[in-house]
Short mmCIF file of C-alpha atoms in Angstrom, two decimals:
data_model
loop_
_atom_site.label_atom_id
_atom_site.label_comp_id
_atom_site.label_asym_id
_atom_site.label_seq_id
_atom_site.Cartn_x
_atom_site.Cartn_y
_atom_site.Cartn_z
CA UNK X 1 45.20 6.89 4.74
CA UNK X 2 44.97 4.31 1.80
CA UNK X 3 44.33 1.62 4.10
CA UNK X 4 41.50 3.25 5.85
CA UNK X 5 39.56 3.60 2.44
CA UNK X 6 40.27 0.13 1.59
CA UNK X 7 38.90 -1.09 4.69
CA UNK X 8 35.71 0.67 4.47
CA UNK X 9 34.94 -0.35 0.84
CA UNK X 10 32.30 -3.02 0.63
CA UNK X 11 33.71 -6.53 0.66
CA UNK X 12 31.84 -8.04 -2.52
CA UNK X 13 31.26 -11.64 -2.86
CA UNK X 14 31.80 -13.54 -6.47
CA UNK X 15 28.66 -15.53 -7.73
CA UNK X 16 30.83 -16.49 -11.07
CA UNK X 17 30.57 -20.19 -10.34
CA UNK X 18 26.63 -19.87 -9.90
CA UNK X 19 26.30 -17.67 -13.04
CA UNK X 20 28.08 -20.53 -15.06
CA UNK X 21 25.69 -23.12 -14.02
CA UNK X 22 22.86 -20.82 -14.53
CA UNK X 23 23.09 -20.49 -18.28
CA UNK X 24 22.37 -23.80 -19.98
CA UNK X 25 18.50 -24.00 -19.02
CA UNK X 26 16.46 -24.21 -16.17
CA UNK X 27 15.26 -27.67 -17.02
CA UNK X 28 18.95 -29.12 -16.52
CA UNK X 29 18.31 -28.43 -12.51
CA UNK X 30 22.09 -27.63 -11.76
CA UNK X 31 21.02 -24.89 -9.59
CA UNK X 32 18.80 -24.85 -6.62
CA UNK X 33 16.16 -22.13 -5.85
CA UNK X 34 18.18 -21.78 -2.39
CA UNK X 35 21.15 -21.03 -4.30
CA UNK X 36 19.57 -18.49 -6.33
CA UNK X 37 17.59 -16.69 -3.34
CA UNK X 38 21.21 -16.59 -1.32
CA UNK X 39 22.65 -14.72 -4.30
CA UNK X 40 19.63 -12.04 -4.37
CA UNK X 41 19.95 -11.80 -0.45
CA UNK X 42 23.61 -10.55 -1.20
CA UNK X 43 22.34 -7.65 -3.08
CA UNK X 44 20.46 -6.18 -0.30
CA UNK X 45 23.76 -5.88 1.74
CA UNK X 46 25.69 -4.69 -1.17
CA UNK X 47 27.89 -7.48 -1.40
CA UNK X 48 27.61 -7.92 -4.98
CA UNK X 49 29.50 -5.67 -7.37
CA UNK X 50 27.14 -3.99 -10.05
CA UNK X 51 28.60 -6.02 -12.76
CA UNK X 52 27.57 -9.32 -11.06
CA UNK X 53 24.08 -8.14 -9.84
CA UNK X 54 23.53 -7.15 -13.47
CA UNK X 55 24.70 -10.44 -14.93
CA UNK X 56 22.60 -12.29 -12.29
CA UNK X 57 19.33 -10.36 -13.10
CA UNK X 58 20.03 -10.88 -16.99
CA UNK X 59 20.49 -14.52 -16.51
CA UNK X 60 17.60 -15.18 -14.43
CA UNK X 61 15.35 -13.21 -17.12
CA UNK X 62 16.64 -14.73 -20.15
CA UNK X 63 16.91 -18.25 -18.90
CA UNK X 64 13.35 -18.29 -17.45
CA UNK X 65 14.80 -19.05 -14.05
CA UNK X 66 13.03 -15.90 -12.58
CA UNK X 67 9.80 -17.40 -13.59
CA UNK X 68 10.05 -20.71 -11.94
CA UNK X 69 7.41 -20.61 -8.66
CA UNK X 70 10.09 -21.95 -6.15
CA UNK X 71 12.62 -19.40 -7.06
CA UNK X 72 9.96 -16.57 -6.71
CA UNK X 73 8.94 -17.88 -3.36
CA UNK X 74 12.54 -18.30 -2.05
CA UNK X 75 13.75 -14.91 -3.41
CA UNK X 76 10.53 -13.23 -1.98
CA UNK X 77 11.31 -14.45 1.39
CA UNK X 78 15.13 -13.59 1.01
CA UNK X 79 13.71 -9.88 0.21
CA UNK X 80 11.41 -9.87 3.20
CA UNK X 81 14.14 -11.06 5.60
CA UNK X 82 16.28 -8.24 4.49
CA UNK X 83 13.63 -5.54 4.96
CA UNK X 84 13.71 -3.64 8.21
CA UNK X 85 11.95 -5.56 10.65
CA UNK X 86 8.71 -4.86 12.30
CA UNK X 87 7.68 -5.26 15.89
CA UNK X 88 5.43 -8.24 15.31
CA UNK X 89 4.19 -8.24 18.98
CA UNK X 90 2.87 -4.79 18.83
CA UNK X 91 1.38 -5.30 15.21
CA UNK X 92 -0.12 -8.51 16.21
CA UNK X 93 -1.82 -7.00 19.42
CA UNK X 94 -3.13 -4.06 17.61
CA UNK X 95 -4.67 -6.33 14.80
CA UNK X 96 -6.32 -8.63 17.07
CA UNK X 97 -8.16 -5.59 18.68
CA UNK X 98 -9.01 -3.50 15.40
CA UNK X 99 -9.78 -6.27 13.28
CA UNK X 100 -13.69 -7.00 12.86
CA UNK X 101 -14.49 -10.84 11.91
CA UNK X 102 -17.37 -11.24 9.70
CA UNK X 103 -18.30 -14.27 7.62
CA UNK X 104 -15.06 -16.11 6.77
CA UNK X 105 -12.97 -12.96 7.34
CA UNK X 106 -11.18 -13.36 10.56
CA UNK X 107 -9.90 -9.66 11.06
CA UNK X 108 -6.40 -10.16 9.41
CA UNK X 109 -4.53 -7.61 7.12
CA UNK X 110 -5.37 -7.76 3.40
CA UNK X 111 -3.61 -6.51 0.37
CA UNK X 112 -4.36 -5.84 -3.50
CA UNK X 113 -1.51 -5.23 -5.84
CA UNK X 114 -0.36 -5.73 -9.23
CA UNK X 115 3.24 -6.42 -11.00
CA UNK X 116 2.74 -3.59 -13.17
CA UNK X 117 4.06 -3.41 -16.58
CA UNK X 118 0.90 -4.20 -18.55
CA UNK X 119 1.33 -0.98 -20.79
CA UNK X 120 -2.20 -0.14 -20.50
CA UNK X 121 -1.81 2.85 -18.42
CA UNK X 122 -5.16 2.56 -16.82
CA UNK X 123 -6.13 4.63 -13.47
CA UNK X 124 -4.63 3.37 -10.33
CA UNK X 125 -7.16 0.62 -9.73
CA UNK X 126 -5.48 -1.46 -7.06
CA UNK X 127 -4.42 1.59 -4.96
CA UNK X 128 -8.13 3.01 -5.10
CA UNK X 129 -9.75 -0.38 -4.49
CA UNK X 130 -7.41 -0.88 -1.29
CA UNK X 131 -8.80 2.47 0.31
CA UNK X 132 -12.46 1.08 -0.42
CA UNK X 133 -11.74 -2.18 0.97
CA UNK X 134 -10.32 -0.50 4.25
CA UNK X 135 -14.08 0.37 4.93
CA UNK X 136 -14.58 -3.12 6.17
CA UNK X 137 -11.08 -5.00 6.05
CA UNK X 138 -7.59 -4.04 7.77
CA UNK X 139 -5.58 -2.94 4.69
CA UNK X 140 -2.00 -2.92 3.99
CA UNK X 141 -0.88 -1.66 0.74
CA UNK X 142 2.67 -2.02 -0.09
CA UNK X 143 3.82 0.03 -3.18
CA UNK X 144 6.20 2.41 -4.64
CA UNK X 145 6.61 5.06 -7.10
CA UNK X 146 5.88 4.47 -10.92
CA UNK X 147 8.39 2.75 -12.79
CA UNK X 148 6.70 1.78 -16.14
CA UNK X 149 3.81 4.53 -15.81
CA UNK X 150 3.24 8.09 -15.41
CA UNK X 151 1.42 7.36 -11.88
CA UNK X 152 2.40 4.83 -9.40
CA UNK X 153 0.60 4.25 -6.15
CA UNK X 154 3.05 6.36 -4.15
CA UNK X 155 2.79 9.21 -6.88
CA UNK X 156 -0.67 9.24 -6.74
CA UNK X 157 -1.34 9.27 -2.82
CA UNK X 158 1.27 11.93 -2.49
CA UNK X 159 -0.56 14.07 -4.72
CA UNK X 160 -3.95 13.78 -3.04
CA UNK X 161 -6.10 16.96 -2.01
CA UNK X 162 -6.78 18.49 0.39
CA UNK X 163 -3.86 17.20 1.79
CA UNK X 164 -1.62 14.33 1.15
CA UNK X 165 -0.15 11.87 3.65
CA UNK X 166 3.49 11.79 4.72
CA UNK X 167 4.25 8.23 3.45
CA UNK X 168 7.67 8.21 4.96
CA UNK X 169 6.08 8.63 8.46
CA UNK X 170 4.72 4.98 8.21
CA UNK X 171 8.07 2.85 9.43
CA UNK X 172 8.56 -0.35 11.02
CA UNK X 173 8.60 1.55 14.40
CA UNK X 174 5.06 3.33 13.65
CA UNK X 175 3.10 0.98 11.83
CA UNK X 176 1.29 -0.51 14.84
CA UNK X 177 0.34 2.90 15.86
CA UNK X 178 -1.16 3.74 12.49
CA UNK X 179 -3.41 0.77 12.72
CA UNK X 180 -4.78 2.26 16.03
CA UNK X 181 -6.12 4.92 14.20
CA UNK X 182 -7.17 3.70 10.91
CA UNK X 183 -7.93 0.46 8.99
CA UNK X 184 -5.52 1.73 6.13
CA UNK X 185 -1.88 1.89 5.83
CA UNK X 186 0.44 2.46 2.94
CA UNK X 187 3.95 0.75 3.41
CA UNK X 188 6.10 2.87 1.25
CA UNK X 189 8.82 0.15 -0.38
CA UNK X 190 11.84 2.49 0.04
CA UNK X 191 11.25 2.73 3.72
CA UNK X 192 10.65 -0.78 4.45
CA UNK X 193 13.34 -2.29 2.02
CA UNK X 194 16.40 -0.07 2.26
CA UNK X 195 18.72 -2.68 0.25
CA UNK X 196 16.70 -1.99 -2.79
CA UNK X 197 18.78 1.10 -3.15
CA UNK X 198 21.79 -0.86 -4.29
CA UNK X 199 20.03 -2.51 -7.28
CA UNK X 200 17.88 0.37 -8.41
CA UNK X 201 20.43 2.16 -10.68
CA UNK X 202 21.12 -1.48 -12.40
CA UNK X 203 17.53 -2.11 -12.84
CA UNK X 204 16.96 1.21 -14.86
CA UNK X 205 20.24 0.69 -17.00
CA UNK X 206 19.21 -2.84 -17.98
CA UNK X 207 16.05 -1.64 -19.62
CA UNK X 208 13.91 -4.71 -19.19
CA UNK X 209 11.94 -6.34 -16.52
CA UNK X 210 13.82 -8.44 -13.89
CA UNK X 211 12.67 -10.72 -11.08
CA UNK X 212 12.29 -7.94 -8.81
CA UNK X 213 9.14 -6.81 -10.74
CA UNK X 214 7.81 -10.13 -9.89
CA UNK X 215 9.00 -9.91 -6.16
CA UNK X 216 7.39 -6.70 -5.26
CA UNK X 217 3.92 -7.92 -4.60
CA UNK X 218 5.09 -10.93 -2.55
CA UNK X 219 7.45 -8.74 -0.44
CA UNK X 220 5.10 -7.00 1.69
CA UNK X 221 6.83 -6.20 4.98
CA UNK X 222 3.77 -7.68 7.04
CA UNK X 223 3.59 -10.77 5.23
CA UNK X 224 3.19 -12.85 8.42
CA UNK X 225 -0.16 -10.82 9.07
CA UNK X 226 -1.66 -11.00 5.62
CA UNK X 227 -4.73 -13.17 5.74
CA UNK X 228 -6.13 -12.25 2.16
CA UNK X 229 -4.77 -10.74 -1.12
CA UNK X 230 -5.44 -10.28 -4.88
CA UNK X 231 -2.21 -10.03 -6.93
CA UNK X 232 -2.50 -8.94 -10.62
CA UNK X 233 -0.05 -10.21 -13.22
CA UNK X 234 0.68 -8.66 -16.65
CA UNK X 235 0.92 -12.12 -18.52
CA UNK X 236 -1.42 -15.07 -18.42
CA UNK X 237 1.40 -17.60 -18.13
CA UNK X 238 2.63 -15.96 -15.01
CA UNK X 239 -0.61 -16.59 -13.30
CA UNK X 240 -0.42 -20.27 -12.52
CA UNK X 241 3.37 -19.62 -11.35
CA UNK X 242 2.27 -16.96 -9.09
CA UNK X 243 -0.35 -19.16 -7.46
CA UNK X 244 1.97 -21.91 -6.92
CA UNK X 245 4.45 -19.47 -5.40
CA UNK X 246 1.91 -18.21 -3.14
CA UNK X 247 1.19 -21.54 -2.15
CA UNK X 248 4.94 -22.33 -1.44
CA UNK X 249 4.98 -19.25 0.68
CA UNK X 250 2.12 -20.31 3.07
CA UNK X 251 -0.68 -18.29 1.77
CA UNK X 252 -4.10 -19.66 2.45
CA UNK X 253 -6.44 -16.95 0.86
CA UNK X 254 -5.21 -15.52 -2.31
CA UNK X 255 -6.31 -14.94 -5.87
CA UNK X 256 -4.17 -14.32 -8.77
CA UNK X 257 -5.76 -12.43 -11.97
CA UNK X 258 -4.98 -11.50 -15.29
CA UNK X 259 -7.28 -9.62 -17.64
CA UNK X 260 -7.34 -11.28 -21.36
CA UNK X 261 -5.57 -8.14 -22.49
CA UNK X 262 -2.89 -9.02 -20.37
CA UNK X 263 -4.03 -6.51 -17.68
CA UNK X 264 -2.80 -6.93 -14.28
CA UNK X 265 -6.08 -6.34 -12.72
CA UNK X 266 -9.65 -7.58 -13.17
CA UNK X 267 -10.74 -6.40 -16.46
CA UNK X 268 -13.52 -4.10 -17.13
CA UNK X 269 -13.53 -4.88 -20.79
CA UNK X 270 -14.04 -8.43 -21.04
CA UNK X 271 -12.96 -11.77 -19.41
CA UNK X 272 -10.40 -12.12 -16.38
CA UNK X 273 -8.54 -15.16 -15.78
CA UNK X 274 -8.24 -16.31 -12.16
CA UNK X 275 -6.33 -18.70 -10.09
CA UNK X 276 -7.76 -18.70 -6.53
CA UNK X 277 -6.23 -20.48 -3.66
CA UNK X 278 -8.66 -22.79 -1.73
CA UNK X 279 -8.29 -24.85 1.21
CA UNK X 280 -9.28 -28.45 0.62
CA UNK X 281 -8.67 -29.68 4.11
CA UNK X 282 -11.35 -31.76 5.87
CA UNK X 283 -9.46 -31.64 9.25
CA UNK X 284 -10.33 -29.35 11.87
CA UNK X 285 -6.68 -29.05 13.04
CA UNK X 286 -5.46 -25.37 12.05
CA UNK X 287 -1.97 -26.54 11.72
CA UNK X 288 -2.77 -28.63 8.68
CA UNK X 289 -3.99 -27.50 5.19
CA UNK X 290 -4.42 -28.71 1.77
CA UNK X 291 -4.27 -25.80 -0.40
CA UNK X 292 -5.20 -26.22 -3.92
CA UNK X 293 -5.60 -23.94 -6.90
CA UNK X 294 -8.93 -23.31 -8.70
CA UNK X 295 -8.87 -21.52 -12.02
CA UNK X 296 -11.85 -19.94 -13.77
CA UNK X 297 -12.87 -16.87 -15.76
CA UNK X 298 -14.67 -14.05 -14.70
CA UNK X 299 -16.36 -11.12 -16.50
CA UNK X 300 -17.96 -7.79 -15.54
CA UNK X 301 -21.70 -9.52 -15.77
CA UNK X 302 -20.71 -11.60 -13.05
CA UNK X 303 -20.50 -8.34 -10.68
CA UNK X 304 -23.74 -7.27 -12.12
CA UNK X 305 -22.00 -4.35 -14.04
CA UNK X 306 -21.62 -3.46 -17.70
CA UNK X 307 -18.15 -3.56 -19.79
CA UNK X 308 -16.02 -0.47 -20.39
CA UNK X 309 -13.37 -0.14 -23.16
CA UNK X 310 -9.98 0.11 -21.61
CA UNK X 311 -9.53 3.56 -23.09
CA UNK X 312 -12.32 4.64 -21.02
CA UNK X 313 -10.24 3.83 -17.72
CA UNK X 314 -7.00 4.68 -19.15
CA UNK X 315 -6.79 8.76 -18.41
CA UNK X 316 -2.91 8.46 -18.86
CA UNK X 317 -2.85 11.48 -16.73
CA UNK X 318 -0.19 12.81 -14.24
CA UNK X 319 -0.40 11.86 -10.66
CA UNK X 320 -2.19 14.93 -9.49
CA UNK X 321 -4.79 14.68 -12.26
CA UNK X 322 -5.38 10.99 -11.31
CA UNK X 323 -5.50 12.16 -7.55
CA UNK X 324 -8.35 14.47 -8.12
CA UNK X 325 -10.22 11.32 -9.58
CA UNK X 326 -9.57 9.42 -6.41
CA UNK X 327 -10.64 12.18 -4.13
CA UNK X 328 -13.86 12.56 -6.28
CA UNK X 329 -14.48 8.89 -6.27
CA UNK X 330 -14.02 8.83 -2.45
CA UNK X 331 -16.37 11.63 -1.86
CA UNK X 332 -19.00 10.02 -3.93
CA UNK X 333 -18.82 12.75 -6.38
CA UNK X 334 -18.56 10.39 -9.56
CA UNK X 335 -21.87 9.32 -11.64
CA UNK X 336 -22.89 5.86 -10.42
CA UNK X 337 -22.09 4.37 -13.83
CA UNK X 338 -18.74 6.03 -14.17
CA UNK X 339 -16.32 3.55 -16.06
CA UNK X 340 -13.60 4.27 -13.46
CA UNK X 341 -16.04 3.87 -10.45
CA UNK X 342 -17.36 0.59 -11.97
CA UNK X 343 -13.59 -0.87 -12.58
CA UNK X 344 -12.64 0.22 -8.79
CA UNK X 345 -15.90 -1.43 -7.76
CA UNK X 346 -15.15 -4.76 -9.46
CA UNK X 347 -11.84 -5.19 -8.18
CA UNK X 348 -12.80 -4.01 -4.53
CA UNK X 349 -15.52 -6.54 -4.70
CA UNK X 350 -12.99 -9.28 -5.34
CA UNK X 351 -10.84 -8.71 -2.63
CA UNK X 352 -14.01 -8.52 -0.22
CA UNK X 353 -15.04 -12.10 -1.94
CA UNK X 354 -11.40 -13.44 -1.37
CA UNK X 355 -11.36 -12.06 2.34
CA UNK X 356 -14.35 -14.18 2.99
CA UNK X 357 -16.37 -11.27 4.45
CA UNK X 358 -19.13 -11.93 1.73
CA UNK X 359 -19.80 -15.09 3.16
CA UNK X 360 -21.76 -13.55 6.04
CA UNK X 361 -25.64 -14.26 5.58
CA UNK X 362 -26.27 -10.94 7.68
CA UNK X 363 -25.24 -7.52 7.00
CA UNK X 364 -24.75 -4.62 9.55
CA UNK X 365 -22.06 -2.51 7.94
CA UNK X 366 -23.66 1.00 9.59
CA UNK X 367 -25.35 3.78 8.12
CA UNK X 368 -26.81 3.34 4.66
CA UNK X 369 -26.65 -0.36 4.85
CA UNK X 370 -30.04 -1.77 3.87
CA UNK X 371 -29.16 -5.42 5.14
CA UNK X 372 -29.84 -7.16 1.86
CA UNK X 373 -27.23 -9.62 1.38
CA UNK X 374 -26.84 -10.94 -2.23
CA UNK X 375 -26.31 -14.37 -1.94
CA UNK X 376 -25.81 -15.14 -5.63
CA UNK X 377 -22.93 -17.12 -6.37
CA UNK X 378 -20.72 -16.61 -9.66
CA UNK X 379 -17.67 -18.50 -11.25
CA UNK X 380 -15.58 -19.85 -8.36
CA UNK X 381 -18.42 -19.85 -6.08
CA UNK X 382 -17.84 -16.36 -5.10
CA UNK X 383 -20.61 -13.75 -4.24
CA UNK X 384 -19.34 -11.16 -6.60
CA UNK X 385 -22.31 -8.96 -6.49
CA UNK X 386 -22.43 -9.02 -2.88
CA UNK X 387 -19.01 -7.78 -3.06
CA UNK X 388 -20.09 -4.99 -5.33
CA UNK X 389 -23.02 -4.01 -2.86
CA UNK X 390 -20.20 -3.60 -0.26
CA UNK X 391 -17.96 -1.59 -2.31
CA UNK X 392 -20.71 0.90 -3.17
CA UNK X 393 -21.48 1.04 0.41
CA UNK X 394 -18.06 1.93 1.31
CA UNK X 395 -18.37 5.02 -0.81
CA UNK X 396 -22.05 6.28 -0.18
CA UNK X 397 -21.47 5.91 3.53
CA UNK X 398 -18.42 8.05 3.59
CA UNK X 399 -16.60 5.12 5.38
CA UNK X 400 -13.77 4.79 3.03
CA UNK X 401 -13.07 8.54 2.89
CA UNK X 402 -13.29 8.46 6.80
CA UNK X 403 -10.58 5.64 6.96
CA UNK X 404 -8.22 7.34 4.31
CA UNK X 405 -8.66 10.76 6.14
CA UNK X 406 -7.73 9.05 9.43
CA UNK X 407 -4.60 7.75 7.77
CA UNK X 408 -3.42 10.81 6.17
CA UNK X 409 -4.05 12.94 9.48
CA UNK X 410 -2.05 10.46 11.59
CA UNK X 411 0.59 10.21 9.16
CA UNK X 412 1.29 13.92 9.35
CA UNK X 413 0.84 13.81 13.11
CA UNK X 414 3.77 11.48 13.19
CA UNK X 415 5.69 13.65 10.71
CA UNK X 416 5.39 16.70 12.88
CA UNK X 417 6.17 14.62 16.26
CA UNK X 418 9.56 13.65 14.63
CA UNK X 419 9.96 17.26 13.11
CA UNK X 420 9.35 19.30 16.23
CA UNK X 421 8.80 18.70 19.76
CA UNK X 422 5.22 19.03 21.25
CA UNK X 423 5.87 22.44 22.75
CA UNK X 424 7.13 23.72 19.22
CA UNK X 425 3.87 22.56 17.82
CA UNK X 426 1.87 24.21 20.48
CA UNK X 427 3.90 27.26 19.87
CA UNK X 428 3.28 27.31 16.20
CA UNK X 429 -0.47 27.17 16.90
CA UNK X 430 -0.29 30.10 19.18
CA UNK X 431 1.83 31.97 16.67
CA UNK X 432 -0.45 31.27 13.68
CA UNK X 433 -3.55 32.10 15.82
CA UNK X 434 -2.20 35.66 16.57
CA UNK X 435 -0.94 36.46 12.88
CA UNK X 436 -3.89 35.06 10.93
CA UNK X 437 -4.44 38.12 9.09
CA UNK X 438 -0.74 38.69 8.10
CA UNK X 439 -0.25 35.07 6.74
CA UNK X 440 -3.16 33.78 5.63
CA UNK X 441 -1.57 31.39 3.31
CA UNK X 442 0.76 30.11 6.08
CA UNK X 443 -2.01 29.37 8.32
CA UNK X 444 -3.89 27.24 5.52
CA UNK X 445 -0.58 25.52 4.80
CA UNK X 446 -0.13 24.61 8.57
CA UNK X 447 -3.71 23.72 9.05
CA UNK X 448 -2.85 19.97 9.25
CA UNK X 449 -1.81 20.73 12.77
CA UNK X 450 -5.36 20.43 13.79
CA UNK X 451 -4.87 16.79 14.40
CA UNK X 452 -3.20 17.84 17.48
CA UNK X 453 -6.68 18.64 18.86
CA UNK X 454 -7.57 15.09 18.64
CA UNK X 455 -4.76 14.08 20.89
CA UNK X 456 -5.27 16.58 23.62
CA UNK X 457 -3.29 14.50 26.09
CA UNK X 458 -0.22 15.37 24.25
CA UNK X 459 -0.47 19.19 24.66
CA UNK X 460 1.74 20.36 27.72
CA UNK X 461 -0.99 22.24 29.93
CA UNK X 462 1.32 22.52 32.95
CA UNK X 463 2.64 26.06 31.75
CA UNK X 464 -0.61 27.16 30.12
CA UNK X 465 -3.21 26.93 32.78
CA UNK X 466 -6.85 27.61 32.10
CA UNK X 467 -6.59 30.93 30.62
CA UNK X 468 -4.24 29.66 27.84
CA UNK X 469 -6.13 26.54 27.42
CA UNK X 470 -9.31 28.56 26.81
CA UNK X 471 -7.13 30.63 24.16
CA UNK X 472 -5.84 27.66 22.36
CA UNK X 473 -9.09 25.21 21.80
CA UNK X 474 -11.25 27.87 19.79
CA UNK X 475 -8.10 28.42 17.44
CA UNK X 476 -7.57 24.69 17.06
CA UNK X 477 -11.29 24.54 16.27
CA UNK X 478 -10.93 27.33 13.79
CA UNK X 479 -7.99 25.75 12.32
CA UNK X 480 -10.01 22.42 11.67
CA UNK X 481 -12.40 24.48 9.53
CA UNK X 482 -9.70 26.53 7.35
CA UNK X 483 -9.09 25.42 3.85
CA UNK X 484 -5.90 23.52 3.54
CA UNK X 485 -3.22 24.28 0.86
CA UNK X 486 -2.31 21.21 -1.41
CA UNK X 487 1.50 20.82 -0.84
CA UNK X 488 1.56 22.33 2.46
CA UNK X 489 5.13 21.70 3.62
CA UNK X 490 6.75 23.33 0.74
CA UNK X 491 4.22 26.30 0.91
CA UNK X 492 4.85 26.41 4.43
CA UNK X 493 8.78 26.67 4.09
CA UNK X 494 8.48 29.00 1.48
CA UNK X 495 6.31 31.46 3.43
CA UNK X 496 7.96 31.27 6.94
CA UNK X 497 11.41 31.57 5.44
CA UNK X 498 14.01 31.01 8.41
CA UNK X 499 11.88 28.32 10.07
CA UNK X 500 14.06 27.75 12.96
CA UNK X 501 14.16 31.34 13.74
CA UNK X 502 10.45 31.77 13.78
CA UNK X 503 10.13 28.57 15.81
CA UNK X 504 12.76 29.85 18.45
CA UNK X 505 10.80 33.01 18.67
CA UNK X 506 7.32 31.53 18.91
CA UNK X 507 8.51 29.20 21.53
CA UNK X 508 10.11 31.99 23.76
CA UNK X 509 7.08 33.79 23.56
CA UNK X 510 5.06 30.68 24.93
CA UNK X 511 7.33 29.85 27.52
CA UNK X 512 7.68 33.34 28.76
#
């Protein structure tokens, strides 16, 4: 019995020799970035003991090794290699089909993210900006729950009304399907980086920031498809380091930003330091690039916007309160000069500029677009005001809300497909249609099943015939219009009680 227990225990690797060589100083160059990356890779497979993992993270932090661009780039690559692998062929196919090239934007995926840890507790700017940007770009927002603030990106999104997305439904297997329905996808870090569970408790106990706080923005699982990105850092000295790490990782369109208040976003209160990757190649050969880094500062006035104090955009509220602000913003219910709105507009505009879409000399975004391109250029040669024009259109046209709702609906559809068979979902709809007066709250909570009406081809008609189809579709239409409860799953389970028994009963009624 004891031998079985011993054989099932993880086989730990000792990195003591590496730890001894790390301590003197990074300047002595006794260790290579590859060696450090290999040690980090062992963490994701649970091959390091908690003691040695803690020692490694402490060593990297206090010696400064974790702030070297080659170390960051190599460790980020190791983290991506350890992630759950995506079907690249399927993703490439859907990105090529869905992306809409415009200006110097080629239709690839984009991301906007911050390292966090700036202690300002501002509103969830990058998350909101990512949704706005999905009106014109394909967005791949990679994020997690809060670690240093009250409301992380995942906390915010799972608190949205009228209903929240199911973030765990977006997986390596379903990500391509998500982009078939929406320009937006949120990649929940625990789903794509399962190996992080081995280091999470150690990071909490250490009590200081580790290299993983810097790796997150570079560990997007769809890295190979990322065309453009903005990364916010919470310290000015990290800016050029990150820019160099991006270069080493093969990035061509990227900008690292740091507000002068040590803010990991473009600041609405004053200057922002920027490190922009630019391609200085003169050759037409796509395989050769000479990527350089240009540094400059930018201010709200460059976007044609006023300044706002950080206290005006730092509600410090709980996730559900920030989610209410997000919904109001996306539905164009905030005043046009609202501080949070203008903060979001600046950061969205910056991503539009970096993507290259603002280089288009004509504009036909759709309903509400006046077509008047703002060609004025500001610091770094960017059309920052044109970016704001496009960001305002994303809200006023309803396109950002449309892309967000498409993501929410399809994430829930995937969830229900995994939870129940299509026959069971069909039975639930019939059951709810018959019992509306007796369980109105349940009906509201289950209202999300209206998405099945949009994929009618998946509804089995072989047993239903024309009569049942005529019975079902009006009820699907009704469900579309019912008010939807907030946290619908918990509410539904509470009301229905023994869910399996109810499902079996409803299903028997249907098949008989």
